[in-house]
């Protein structure tokens, strides 16, 4: 993951200093995933031509050498998921991590056996498993791309995946990476037994360190994301320090390319080199590592203590900013996310303005599924042409949370309205199954 997201801009440049046989060797290692005709229609529009959104997946498929890392897993798995946005002016970049426990809408996907999955809500990393049920990375990638696009509104331009074995090889080629845990870590699931204090880790310990979850901190995936990001930055710095000797990077590049799968347009040293050339000048202080704003789903659904939901409208604002190629700084995002409104605290009445029977009830059910408190359903006083959201004074924040989960809908204050609920009037333009 690091090789793709961080040192891509530097390491590939070293290839120019080695022999043609090395170039061919590395080039032949890279696998291509054919995504043509797999992503369907209705994809997000490209709002910032020139920028790039690259979906990065750390795959923990249990095939081959990865078999020992899990039991009873018969499908491909995605352990780490993020989108790297590279600005059109190539002066900044942002990597956004998606907690794998994110509870999102999974669209219908081709399962690779002629059947199609149903639209439903589940952990975001299930998309890779659904598409990859027959072991094909292209199908796994397609379902993951569709899921990310539907939930973020970001148009994904490229895809890259690297697995466990490649990660270990990269670390080992650099003779390990220094980590400094404040407390000892003993995690049987991650195969990790690590003492407290600074030490250099490689091989199984390096992999265990970035995979450890339940025995560290609060046991959440969010804490693990933080450790992964720190490890990635340390790995980038060490790899860059070895650029003066291209030959010393051969093992690093071998491990990375052997475990790397990309879309067809990036499958090769030459296209990756071209991408590297575009981003090599981005300074480290303009490369931001962010995590989608979120909170425990338990706040909306008390029975769910295992997953997180994205925080709105902050998550939608982040995605919109990147879609329009606007830079988001980490401190800015952290400040914005302090204004937290749970979906369950938003009271909504749903009115049917379509003239089609049962539409209010259907939309209300979808809102309940994502945690909103629906207090009433009924018919609008008269038919409407477009979907609207209105609210009485004092409920601006609650209305903002609702509209941010309804693509294309805006909110307006109704100074004459009373009560503690936001009103959603469903028009004929509202498409079912579009609630984020």
CSV table of C-alpha atoms in Angstrom, one decimal:
chain,number,residue,atom,x,y,z
A,1,UNK,CA,0.0,0.0,0.0
A,2,UNK,CA,2.8,2.4,0.9
A,3,UNK,CA,4.6,1.7,-2.4
A,4,UNK,CA,1.6,2.8,-4.3
A,5,UNK,CA,0.5,5.7,-2.1
A,6,UNK,CA,3.7,7.2,-0.9
A,7,UNK,CA,7.0,6.2,-2.6
A,8,UNK,CA,5.5,5.6,-6.0
A,9,UNK,CA,6.6,9.1,-7.0
A,10,UNK,CA,10.3,8.3,-6.2
A,11,UNK,CA,11.1,4.6,-6.4
A,12,UNK,CA,10.0,4.1,-10.0
A,13,UNK,CA,12.3,6.9,-11.1
A,14,UNK,CA,15.1,4.6,-10.0
A,15,UNK,CA,14.2,2.1,-12.7
A,16,UNK,CA,15.7,4.5,-15.3
A,17,UNK,CA,19.1,3.8,-13.8
A,18,UNK,CA,19.1,0.0,-14.1
A,19,UNK,CA,19.4,-2.4,-17.0
A,20,UNK,CA,16.7,-3.3,-19.5
A,21,UNK,CA,16.5,-6.8,-18.2
A,22,UNK,CA,15.4,-5.4,-14.8
A,23,UNK,CA,12.8,-3.2,-16.4
A,24,UNK,CA,11.3,-6.2,-18.3
A,25,UNK,CA,11.5,-8.4,-15.2
A,26,UNK,CA,9.6,-5.9,-13.1
A,27,UNK,CA,7.2,-5.0,-15.8
A,28,UNK,CA,6.2,-8.6,-16.4
A,29,UNK,CA,5.5,-9.0,-12.7
A,30,UNK,CA,2.6,-6.6,-12.7
A,31,UNK,CA,-0.9,-8.1,-13.2
A,32,UNK,CA,-3.6,-6.3,-15.1
A,33,UNK,CA,-7.3,-6.4,-14.1
A,34,UNK,CA,-9.7,-5.9,-17.0
A,35,UNK,CA,-12.5,-3.7,-15.7
A,36,UNK,CA,-14.0,-2.9,-19.1
A,37,UNK,CA,-17.8,-3.4,-19.0
A,38,UNK,CA,-17.8,-4.3,-15.3
A,39,UNK,CA,-18.7,-1.0,-13.8
A,40,UNK,CA,-22.0,-0.4,-15.4
A,41,UNK,CA,-23.9,2.9,-16.0
A,42,UNK,CA,-24.7,5.7,-13.6
A,43,UNK,CA,-21.1,6.4,-12.6
A,44,UNK,CA,-20.3,9.8,-11.0
A,45,UNK,CA,-19.3,12.5,-13.4
A,46,UNK,CA,-15.7,13.7,-13.6
A,47,UNK,CA,-16.0,17.2,-12.0
A,48,UNK,CA,-12.3,18.0,-12.1
A,49,UNK,CA,-10.6,16.9,-15.4
A,50,UNK,CA,-6.9,16.5,-14.8
A,51,UNK,CA,-7.1,15.2,-11.2
A,52,UNK,CA,-6.9,11.5,-10.5
A,53,UNK,CA,-8.7,9.3,-8.0
A,54,UNK,CA,-6.8,6.0,-7.4
A,55,UNK,CA,-8.5,3.2,-5.4
A,56,UNK,CA,-5.9,1.4,-3.3
A,57,UNK,CA,-6.6,-2.0,-1.7
A,58,UNK,CA,-4.5,-4.0,0.7
A,59,UNK,CA,-5.7,-7.5,-0.1
A,60,UNK,CA,-5.5,-10.3,2.5
A,61,UNK,CA,-6.7,-13.0,0.2
A,62,UNK,CA,-5.9,-16.4,2.0
A,63,UNK,CA,-4.6,-18.1,-1.2
A,64,UNK,CA,-1.1,-19.4,-1.5
A,65,UNK,CA,1.4,-18.0,1.0
A,66,UNK,CA,-1.3,-16.0,2.7
A,67,UNK,CA,-3.3,-19.1,3.8
A,68,UNK,CA,-2.0,-19.1,7.4
A,69,UNK,CA,-3.4,-15.6,8.1
A,70,UNK,CA,-7.0,-16.7,8.5
A,71,UNK,CA,-9.4,-19.6,8.8
A,72,UNK,CA,-12.7,-20.4,7.0
A,73,UNK,CA,-12.2,-17.6,4.5
A,74,UNK,CA,-13.1,-18.9,1.1
A,75,UNK,CA,-13.3,-15.5,-0.7
A,76,UNK,CA,-10.9,-12.8,-1.5
A,77,UNK,CA,-10.6,-10.2,1.3
A,78,UNK,CA,-9.7,-6.5,1.5
A,79,UNK,CA,-7.9,-5.5,4.7
A,80,UNK,CA,-7.1,-1.9,3.9
A,81,UNK,CA,-9.0,0.4,1.6
A,82,UNK,CA,-8.3,4.0,0.6
A,83,UNK,CA,-8.6,6.5,-2.2
A,84,UNK,CA,-5.6,8.6,-3.3
A,85,UNK,CA,-6.6,11.9,-4.8
A,86,UNK,CA,-3.9,13.6,-6.9
A,87,UNK,CA,-4.7,17.2,-7.7
A,88,UNK,CA,-4.9,18.4,-11.3
A,89,UNK,CA,-2.0,20.9,-10.6
A,90,UNK,CA,0.1,18.1,-9.0
A,91,UNK,CA,0.9,20.3,-6.1
A,92,UNK,CA,-1.0,18.3,-3.4
A,93,UNK,CA,-2.5,14.9,-2.8
A,94,UNK,CA,-4.8,13.4,-0.2
A,95,UNK,CA,-5.2,9.8,0.8
A,96,UNK,CA,-8.6,9.0,2.4
A,97,UNK,CA,-8.8,5.8,4.4
A,98,UNK,CA,-12.2,3.9,4.7
A,99,UNK,CA,-12.5,1.9,7.9
A,100,UNK,CA,-13.3,-1.7,6.8
A,101,UNK,CA,-16.1,-1.8,9.4
A,102,UNK,CA,-17.9,1.1,7.6
A,103,UNK,CA,-21.6,0.3,7.3
A,104,UNK,CA,-22.5,1.3,3.7
A,105,UNK,CA,-24.8,0.5,0.8
A,106,UNK,CA,-23.3,-2.3,-1.3
A,107,UNK,CA,-24.7,-2.1,-4.9
A,108,UNK,CA,-25.7,-5.0,-7.0
A,109,UNK,CA,-22.4,-6.7,-8.2
A,110,UNK,CA,-21.5,-9.4,-10.7
A,111,UNK,CA,-20.3,-12.4,-8.5
A,112,UNK,CA,-18.2,-13.9,-11.3
A,113,UNK,CA,-20.4,-17.0,-11.7
A,114,UNK,CA,-23.2,-15.5,-13.8
A,115,UNK,CA,-25.2,-14.4,-10.8
A,116,UNK,CA,-25.7,-10.9,-9.3
A,117,UNK,CA,-25.7,-9.9,-5.6
A,118,UNK,CA,-28.7,-7.9,-4.3
A,119,UNK,CA,-28.4,-4.3,-3.1
A,120,UNK,CA,-28.0,-4.3,0.7
A,121,UNK,CA,-26.0,-2.6,3.5
A,122,UNK,CA,-23.0,-4.2,5.1
A,123,UNK,CA,-19.3,-3.6,5.9
A,124,UNK,CA,-17.6,-1.9,3.1
A,125,UNK,CA,-14.9,-4.6,2.8
A,126,UNK,CA,-17.6,-7.1,1.8
A,127,UNK,CA,-17.7,-5.6,-1.7
A,128,UNK,CA,-14.2,-7.1,-2.5
A,129,UNK,CA,-15.3,-10.5,-1.2
A,130,UNK,CA,-18.6,-10.4,-3.2
A,131,UNK,CA,-16.9,-9.6,-6.5
A,132,UNK,CA,-14.0,-11.9,-5.8
A,133,UNK,CA,-16.1,-14.9,-4.8
A,134,UNK,CA,-14.5,-16.8,-7.8
A,135,UNK,CA,-11.0,-15.6,-7.1
A,136,UNK,CA,-10.8,-13.0,-9.9
A,137,UNK,CA,-9.3,-9.7,-8.9
A,138,UNK,CA,-11.0,-7.8,-11.7
A,139,UNK,CA,-14.4,-8.8,-10.4
A,140,UNK,CA,-13.4,-8.0,-6.8
A,141,UNK,CA,-12.1,-4.6,-7.9
A,142,UNK,CA,-15.2,-3.8,-9.9
A,143,UNK,CA,-17.6,-4.4,-7.0
A,144,UNK,CA,-15.3,-2.3,-4.7
A,145,UNK,CA,-15.1,0.6,-7.2
A,146,UNK,CA,-18.9,0.5,-7.6
A,147,UNK,CA,-19.4,0.6,-3.8
A,148,UNK,CA,-16.9,3.5,-3.3
A,149,UNK,CA,-18.4,5.5,-6.2
A,150,UNK,CA,-22.0,5.0,-5.0
A,151,UNK,CA,-21.2,6.0,-1.5
A,152,UNK,CA,-18.8,8.9,-2.1
A,153,UNK,CA,-19.7,10.4,-5.5
A,154,UNK,CA,-16.0,10.2,-6.5
A,155,UNK,CA,-15.2,9.0,-10.0
A,156,UNK,CA,-12.5,6.3,-9.6
A,157,UNK,CA,-9.9,6.6,-12.4
A,158,UNK,CA,-7.5,3.8,-11.5
A,159,UNK,CA,-7.2,0.7,-9.2
A,160,UNK,CA,-4.2,-0.9,-7.4
A,161,UNK,CA,-4.0,-3.8,-5.1
A,162,UNK,CA,-1.1,-5.4,-3.2
A,163,UNK,CA,-1.3,-8.4,-0.8
A,164,UNK,CA,0.4,-9.6,2.4
A,165,UNK,CA,3.3,-11.3,0.8
A,166,UNK,CA,4.2,-8.2,-1.2
A,167,UNK,CA,4.1,-6.0,1.9
A,168,UNK,CA,6.4,-8.3,3.8
A,169,UNK,CA,8.9,-8.5,1.0
A,170,UNK,CA,9.0,-4.7,0.7
A,171,UNK,CA,9.7,-4.3,4.4
A,172,UNK,CA,12.4,-7.0,4.3
A,173,UNK,CA,14.1,-5.5,1.3
A,174,UNK,CA,14.6,-2.3,3.3
A,175,UNK,CA,16.0,-4.4,6.3
A,176,UNK,CA,13.0,-3.6,8.4
A,177,UNK,CA,11.2,-0.5,9.7
A,178,UNK,CA,11.5,1.1,13.2
A,179,UNK,CA,8.3,1.2,15.3
A,180,UNK,CA,7.9,2.5,18.8
A,181,UNK,CA,4.9,1.0,20.6
A,182,UNK,CA,4.2,2.6,24.0
A,183,UNK,CA,3.0,-0.7,25.4
A,184,UNK,CA,3.8,-4.4,24.6
A,185,UNK,CA,1.5,-5.9,22.0
A,186,UNK,CA,0.4,-9.6,22.2
A,187,UNK,CA,-2.0,-10.4,19.5
A,188,UNK,CA,-2.6,-14.0,18.5
A,189,UNK,CA,-4.8,-13.2,15.6
A,190,UNK,CA,-2.1,-11.0,14.0
A,191,UNK,CA,0.7,-13.5,15.0
A,192,UNK,CA,2.4,-10.7,17.0
A,193,UNK,CA,4.4,-10.7,20.2
A,194,UNK,CA,6.1,-7.3,20.5
A,195,UNK,CA,7.8,-5.6,23.4
A,196,UNK,CA,7.3,-1.9,24.3
A,197,UNK,CA,9.7,0.7,23.0
A,198,UNK,CA,11.5,1.4,19.7
A,199,UNK,CA,12.6,-1.6,17.7
A,200,UNK,CA,13.0,-2.6,14.0
A,201,UNK,CA,10.4,-5.0,12.7
A,202,UNK,CA,10.3,-7.0,9.5
A,203,UNK,CA,8.8,-10.2,8.1
A,204,UNK,CA,5.9,-11.5,10.2
A,205,UNK,CA,6.4,-8.9,12.9
A,206,UNK,CA,6.0,-6.0,10.4
A,207,UNK,CA,2.9,-7.6,9.0
A,208,UNK,CA,1.5,-8.3,12.5
A,209,UNK,CA,2.1,-4.7,13.6
A,210,UNK,CA,0.0,-3.2,10.8
A,211,UNK,CA,-2.7,-5.9,11.2
A,212,UNK,CA,-3.0,-5.9,15.0
A,213,UNK,CA,-6.3,-4.6,16.2
A,214,UNK,CA,-8.1,-6.1,19.1
A,215,UNK,CA,-5.1,-6.2,21.5
A,216,UNK,CA,-4.0,-2.5,20.9
A,217,UNK,CA,-5.7,0.6,22.2
A,218,UNK,CA,-9.5,0.5,22.0
A,219,UNK,CA,-9.5,-2.5,19.7
A,220,UNK,CA,-11.0,-0.6,16.8
A,221,UNK,CA,-10.1,-0.5,13.1
A,222,UNK,CA,-9.6,3.3,13.5
A,223,UNK,CA,-6.6,2.8,15.7
A,224,UNK,CA,-5.1,0.3,13.3
A,225,UNK,CA,-5.6,2.8,10.4
A,226,UNK,CA,-3.5,5.3,12.4
A,227,UNK,CA,-0.7,2.8,12.9
A,228,UNK,CA,-0.8,1.8,9.3
A,229,UNK,CA,-0.5,5.4,8.2
A,230,UNK,CA,2.5,6.0,10.5
A,231,UNK,CA,4.1,2.9,9.3
A,232,UNK,CA,3.6,3.9,5.6
A,233,UNK,CA,5.2,7.2,6.2
A,234,UNK,CA,8.3,5.6,7.9
A,235,UNK,CA,8.5,3.1,5.0
A,236,UNK,CA,8.4,5.9,2.5
A,237,UNK,CA,11.2,7.8,4.2
A,238,UNK,CA,13.4,4.7,4.4
A,239,UNK,CA,12.8,3.8,0.7
A,240,UNK,CA,13.6,7.3,-0.4
A,241,UNK,CA,16.8,7.2,1.5
A,242,UNK,CA,18.0,4.3,-0.7
A,243,UNK,CA,17.3,6.0,-4.0
A,244,UNK,CA,21.0,6.9,-4.5
A,245,UNK,CA,21.7,3.2,-5.1
A,246,UNK,CA,19.0,1.9,-7.5
A,247,UNK,CA,20.4,-1.7,-7.3
A,248,UNK,CA,19.5,-1.8,-3.6
A,249,UNK,CA,15.9,-1.3,-4.4
A,250,UNK,CA,15.6,-4.3,-6.7
A,251,UNK,CA,14.3,-6.6,-3.9
A,252,UNK,CA,11.9,-3.9,-2.8
A,253,UNK,CA,10.5,-3.5,-6.4
A,254,UNK,CA,10.4,-7.2,-7.0
A,255,UNK,CA,8.2,-7.7,-3.9
A,256,UNK,CA,6.0,-4.8,-4.8
A,257,UNK,CA,5.5,-5.7,-8.5
A,258,UNK,CA,5.0,-9.4,-7.9
A,259,UNK,CA,2.1,-8.7,-5.6
A,260,UNK,CA,0.7,-5.7,-7.5
A,261,UNK,CA,-2.5,-5.8,-9.6
A,262,UNK,CA,-3.8,-2.7,-11.4
A,263,UNK,CA,-6.3,-1.7,-14.0
A,264,UNK,CA,-5.1,-2.1,-17.6
A,265,UNK,CA,-4.1,1.5,-18.0
A,266,UNK,CA,-1.6,1.3,-15.2
A,267,UNK,CA,-0.4,-2.2,-15.6
A,268,UNK,CA,3.3,-1.6,-16.5
A,269,UNK,CA,6.4,0.2,-15.4
A,270,UNK,CA,6.0,2.8,-18.2
A,271,UNK,CA,2.5,4.0,-17.1
A,272,UNK,CA,3.4,3.9,-13.5
A,273,UNK,CA,6.6,5.8,-14.3
A,274,UNK,CA,4.4,8.4,-16.0
A,275,UNK,CA,2.2,8.7,-13.0
A,276,UNK,CA,5.3,9.0,-10.8
A,277,UNK,CA,6.7,11.8,-12.9
A,278,UNK,CA,3.5,13.8,-12.4
A,279,UNK,CA,3.5,13.5,-8.6
A,280,UNK,CA,7.2,13.5,-7.7
A,281,UNK,CA,7.2,17.2,-6.8
A,282,UNK,CA,4.5,17.1,-4.2
A,283,UNK,CA,6.0,18.1,-0.9
A,284,UNK,CA,5.4,15.9,2.1
A,285,UNK,CA,3.5,18.6,3.9
A,286,UNK,CA,1.0,18.7,1.1
A,287,UNK,CA,0.3,14.9,1.2
A,288,UNK,CA,-2.5,14.4,3.7
A,289,UNK,CA,-3.6,11.1,5.2
A,290,UNK,CA,-7.2,11.4,6.3
A,291,UNK,CA,-9.9,9.0,7.6
A,292,UNK,CA,-13.5,9.3,6.6
A,293,UNK,CA,-15.3,11.0,9.6
A,294,UNK,CA,-17.3,8.4,11.4
A,295,UNK,CA,-18.8,7.4,14.7
A,296,UNK,CA,-19.9,4.0,16.2
A,297,UNK,CA,-23.1,2.7,14.6
A,298,UNK,CA,-24.3,1.8,18.1
A,299,UNK,CA,-25.3,5.5,18.5
A,300,UNK,CA,-28.0,4.9,15.9
A,301,UNK,CA,-28.6,1.2,16.2
A,302,UNK,CA,-27.9,0.1,19.8
A,303,UNK,CA,-27.7,-3.6,18.9
A,304,UNK,CA,-24.7,-3.0,16.6
A,305,UNK,CA,-21.5,-2.7,18.6
A,306,UNK,CA,-19.2,-3.8,15.8
A,307,UNK,CA,-19.5,-1.2,13.0
A,308,UNK,CA,-19.1,2.5,12.3
A,309,UNK,CA,-21.2,4.9,10.1
A,310,UNK,CA,-19.8,7.9,8.3
A,311,UNK,CA,-20.4,11.3,9.9
A,312,UNK,CA,-22.6,13.6,7.9
A,313,UNK,CA,-22.6,16.2,6.5
A,314,UNK,CA,-18.8,16.2,7.1
A,315,UNK,CA,-18.1,13.0,5.1
A,316,UNK,CA,-20.2,14.3,2.1
A,317,UNK,CA,-18.4,17.7,2.3
A,318,UNK,CA,-15.0,15.9,2.2
A,319,UNK,CA,-16.0,13.8,-0.9
A,320,UNK,CA,-17.4,16.9,-2.6
A,321,UNK,CA,-14.3,18.9,-2.0
A,322,UNK,CA,-12.1,16.2,-3.5
A,323,UNK,CA,-14.5,15.7,-6.4
A,324,UNK,CA,-14.1,19.4,-7.2
A,325,UNK,CA,-10.3,19.2,-6.6
A,326,UNK,CA,-10.3,21.3,-3.5
A,327,UNK,CA,-7.6,20.6,-0.9
A,328,UNK,CA,-8.7,19.4,2.5
A,329,UNK,CA,-6.2,19.8,5.4
A,330,UNK,CA,-6.2,17.4,8.3
A,331,UNK,CA,-6.6,20.1,10.9
A,332,UNK,CA,-9.5,21.6,9.0
A,333,UNK,CA,-11.3,18.2,8.8
A,334,UNK,CA,-10.7,17.5,12.5
A,335,UNK,CA,-12.2,20.9,13.4
A,336,UNK,CA,-15.3,20.3,11.2
A,337,UNK,CA,-16.0,16.9,12.7
A,338,UNK,CA,-16.4,18.2,16.2
A,339,UNK,CA,-19.9,19.3,15.2
A,340,UNK,CA,-21.4,15.8,15.5
A,341,UNK,CA,-25.0,15.0,14.9
A,342,UNK,CA,-26.2,11.4,15.1
A,343,UNK,CA,-28.6,10.3,12.5
A,344,UNK,CA,-30.8,8.9,15.3
A,345,UNK,CA,-31.2,12.4,16.7
A,346,UNK,CA,-32.7,13.7,13.4
A,347,UNK,CA,-36.5,13.4,13.5
A,348,UNK,CA,-38.0,13.3,10.1
A,349,UNK,CA,-41.6,13.3,8.7
A,350,UNK,CA,-41.9,11.9,5.2
A,351,UNK,CA,-44.6,13.2,2.9
A,352,UNK,CA,-45.5,11.7,-0.5
A,353,UNK,CA,-45.7,14.3,-3.3
A,354,UNK,CA,-45.5,11.9,-6.2
A,355,UNK,CA,-49.1,10.7,-6.4
A,356,UNK,CA,-47.8,7.1,-6.4
A,357,UNK,CA,-49.1,5.1,-3.4
A,358,UNK,CA,-46.7,3.8,-0.8
A,359,UNK,CA,-43.8,6.0,-1.8
A,360,UNK,CA,-43.6,7.8,1.6
A,361,UNK,CA,-43.5,4.4,3.4
A,362,UNK,CA,-40.8,3.1,1.2
A,363,UNK,CA,-38.5,6.1,1.6
A,364,UNK,CA,-39.2,6.1,5.4
A,365,UNK,CA,-38.0,2.5,5.6
A,366,UNK,CA,-34.7,3.4,3.9
A,367,UNK,CA,-34.2,6.3,6.3
A,368,UNK,CA,-34.8,4.1,9.3
A,369,UNK,CA,-32.2,1.6,7.9
A,370,UNK,CA,-29.5,4.3,8.1
A,371,UNK,CA,-30.5,5.4,11.6
A,372,UNK,CA,-32.9,8.3,11.2
A,373,UNK,CA,-35.9,8.6,13.5
A,374,UNK,CA,-39.0,8.8,11.3
A,375,UNK,CA,-41.9,10.3,13.3
A,376,UNK,CA,-44.6,10.4,10.6
A,377,UNK,CA,-45.5,9.5,7.0
A,378,UNK,CA,-48.3,10.8,4.9
A,379,UNK,CA,-49.3,12.6,1.7
A,380,UNK,CA,-48.2,16.1,0.8
A,381,UNK,CA,-51.0,18.8,0.5
A,382,UNK,CA,-50.5,18.7,-3.3
A,383,UNK,CA,-48.2,17.0,-5.8
A,384,UNK,CA,-44.7,18.3,-6.3
A,385,UNK,CA,-42.2,18.2,-9.2
A,386,UNK,CA,-39.0,17.9,-7.1
A,387,UNK,CA,-38.0,16.5,-3.8
A,388,UNK,CA,-37.5,19.1,-1.0
A,389,UNK,CA,-36.4,19.3,2.6
A,390,UNK,CA,-37.6,22.0,4.9
A,391,UNK,CA,-37.2,22.6,8.6
A,392,UNK,CA,-38.3,25.0,11.3
A,393,UNK,CA,-35.8,27.5,12.8
A,394,UNK,CA,-33.2,25.8,15.0
A,395,UNK,CA,-32.9,22.6,13.0
A,396,UNK,CA,-30.4,23.7,10.4
A,397,UNK,CA,-27.8,21.1,11.5
A,398,UNK,CA,-30.3,18.2,11.5
A,399,UNK,CA,-31.5,19.2,8.1
A,400,UNK,CA,-27.9,19.4,6.8
A,401,UNK,CA,-27.4,15.8,8.0
A,402,UNK,CA,-30.4,14.6,6.1
A,403,UNK,CA,-29.8,16.3,2.8
A,404,UNK,CA,-26.2,15.2,2.8
A,405,UNK,CA,-27.4,11.6,2.5
A,406,UNK,CA,-29.9,12.4,-0.3
A,407,UNK,CA,-27.9,13.2,-3.5
A,408,UNK,CA,-29.2,16.2,-5.4
A,409,UNK,CA,-31.5,17.4,-2.6
A,410,UNK,CA,-31.1,20.8,-0.8
A,411,UNK,CA,-32.7,22.1,2.4
A,412,UNK,CA,-34.6,25.4,3.0
A,413,UNK,CA,-35.7,26.9,6.3
A,414,UNK,CA,-39.4,27.3,6.8
A,415,UNK,CA,-39.9,30.2,9.2
A,416,UNK,CA,-43.6,29.4,9.8
A,417,UNK,CA,-43.0,25.7,10.6
A,418,UNK,CA,-43.1,24.5,14.1
A,419,UNK,CA,-42.2,21.3,15.9
A,420,UNK,CA,-39.0,19.4,16.2
A,421,UNK,CA,-38.9,17.5,12.9
A,422,UNK,CA,-37.4,18.0,9.5
A,423,UNK,CA,-39.9,17.5,6.6
A,424,UNK,CA,-39.0,15.5,3.5
A,425,UNK,CA,-41.4,15.9,0.6
A,426,UNK,CA,-40.7,13.1,-1.9
A,427,UNK,CA,-41.1,14.1,-5.5
A,428,UNK,CA,-41.1,12.0,-8.7
A,429,UNK,CA,-37.4,12.8,-9.2
A,430,UNK,CA,-36.4,10.8,-6.0
A,431,UNK,CA,-34.9,7.4,-6.9
A,432,UNK,CA,-35.3,4.6,-4.4
A,433,UNK,CA,-32.1,3.0,-3.0
A,434,UNK,CA,-30.1,6.2,-3.4
A,435,UNK,CA,-29.9,7.1,0.3
A,436,UNK,CA,-26.3,7.1,1.3
